[in-house]
XYZ file of C-alpha atoms in Angstrom:
133
model
C -0.056 -0.134 -0.212
C 1.442 3.450 -1.072
C -0.100 6.372 0.100
C 1.862 10.166 1.234
C 0.136 12.538 3.124
C -0.094 15.116 -0.318
C -3.110 12.002 -1.116
C -4.844 13.601 1.933
C -4.018 17.479 2.637
C -5.121 18.009 -0.746
C -8.323 16.983 -0.579
C -8.754 19.695 2.394
C -8.296 22.384 -0.293
C -11.124 20.575 -2.074
C -15.074 20.561 -1.649
C -16.210 16.901 -0.725
C -19.028 17.801 1.277
C -18.070 14.287 3.448
C -19.243 12.164 0.179
C -16.395 9.799 0.123
C -14.704 10.889 3.228
C -14.945 6.993 5.194
C -14.242 5.625 1.445
C -10.632 6.972 1.571
C -10.179 7.011 5.553
C -8.248 3.740 6.998
C -10.899 2.441 7.398
C -12.553 2.468 4.666
C -9.033 0.779 2.983
C -8.991 -1.549 4.742
C -13.013 -3.048 3.909
C -11.520 -2.561 0.288
C -8.523 -4.205 0.058
C -10.058 -6.863 2.058
C -12.716 -6.877 -0.689
C -10.032 -7.363 -3.078
C -7.798 -10.444 -0.913
C -11.339 -11.913 -0.886
C -10.923 -11.630 -4.825
C -8.199 -14.804 -6.599
C -6.053 -13.795 -8.449
C -7.378 -14.175 -11.781
C -9.935 -11.294 -10.903
C -6.032 -9.019 -9.539
C -3.917 -9.182 -12.034
C -4.398 -8.570 -16.685
C -7.517 -6.448 -15.412
C -8.043 -2.111 -15.934
C -9.242 -0.750 -12.734
C -10.819 2.257 -12.376
C -11.799 5.048 -10.056
C -14.169 7.574 -11.858
C -14.089 9.687 -8.525
C -10.510 9.915 -8.259
C -9.992 13.017 -6.394
C -5.121 12.007 -5.570
C -5.761 8.815 -6.162
C -5.510 7.411 -2.475
C -7.954 4.871 -3.626
C -5.722 3.640 -6.454
C -2.660 4.150 -4.648
C -3.532 1.984 -1.654
C -4.125 -1.442 -3.935
C -1.681 -1.220 -5.609
C 0.369 -4.351 -4.079
C -2.810 -5.939 -4.474
C -2.907 -5.854 -8.395
C -1.513 -6.068 -11.014
C -3.973 -4.380 -13.586
C -2.933 -3.970 -17.272
C -4.425 -0.617 -17.728
C -5.253 1.608 -14.301
C -7.825 4.905 -15.194
C -8.378 8.030 -13.008
C -10.770 10.529 -13.436
C -11.160 13.353 -10.741
C -13.124 16.903 -11.900
C -10.556 19.002 -10.255
C -7.919 19.593 -11.115
C -4.962 20.323 -7.953
C -5.959 16.602 -6.813
C -5.718 15.512 -10.468
C -3.042 16.333 -11.007
C -1.419 14.771 -7.534
C -3.462 11.524 -8.525
C -1.705 11.746 -12.344
C 1.669 12.121 -10.504
C 1.492 8.994 -7.603
C -0.274 6.501 -10.278
C 2.661 6.858 -13.134
C 4.899 6.479 -10.539
C 3.166 3.185 -9.530
C 1.356 1.172 -12.317
C 2.202 0.681 -16.267
C -0.206 1.833 -17.914
C -2.166 5.048 -16.288
C -4.483 6.959 -18.200
C -5.406 10.155 -15.681
C -8.132 12.759 -16.749
C -8.737 16.157 -15.516
C -13.152 16.556 -15.859
C -16.593 14.772 -14.633
C -16.679 11.492 -14.449
C -19.913 11.680 -15.446
C -19.688 13.683 -18.792
C -16.487 11.536 -19.546
C -17.395 7.966 -20.016
C -17.656 7.352 -23.471
C -14.180 8.969 -23.904
C -13.052 5.689 -21.602
C -14.377 2.351 -23.820
C -16.200 0.381 -21.151
C -19.249 -1.930 -22.047
C -19.989 -2.325 -19.348
C -20.276 -1.221 -15.786
C -21.897 -1.055 -12.810
C -22.503 2.338 -11.970
C -22.718 2.958 -7.386
C -20.460 5.682 -5.762
C -20.623 7.062 -1.698
C -22.440 10.449 -4.012
C -24.197 8.389 -5.616
C -24.832 5.362 -3.755
C -22.380 2.949 -2.925
C -18.982 1.976 -5.486
C -17.926 1.941 -8.811
C -17.003 -1.226 -9.931
C -15.325 -1.937 -13.965
C -17.336 -5.487 -14.838
C -16.077 -5.120 -17.713
C -14.071 -3.744 -19.798
C -13.202 -3.297 -24.289
C -10.441 -0.866 -24.081
């Protein structure tokens, strides 16, 4: 798990209305990590991992030791966190695409064929379940 204080500090400059505070806390990340550890190796390797509300890349950084994706996609609407996510995620993964913009408006650009959408601000978490890239 790779996290730096800067990833949390930059989030305080962005109005998140508390929607992602649990999921990016140490407790929330422990839940996500536990879920991933429960998946077989085939579901954690050579996959596409996407976080459409990436912030500074906390979640994707926190799972870098558990997944070996062929591609990582991060989307963040706020420029500062987006640029930090780009810098950090590019150092952790080989094929990274970080888009600064509104995830709800970029869905057609990404090339996903099947997406189960639930996010904290929209009611849960996002999981990519089928990808055509």
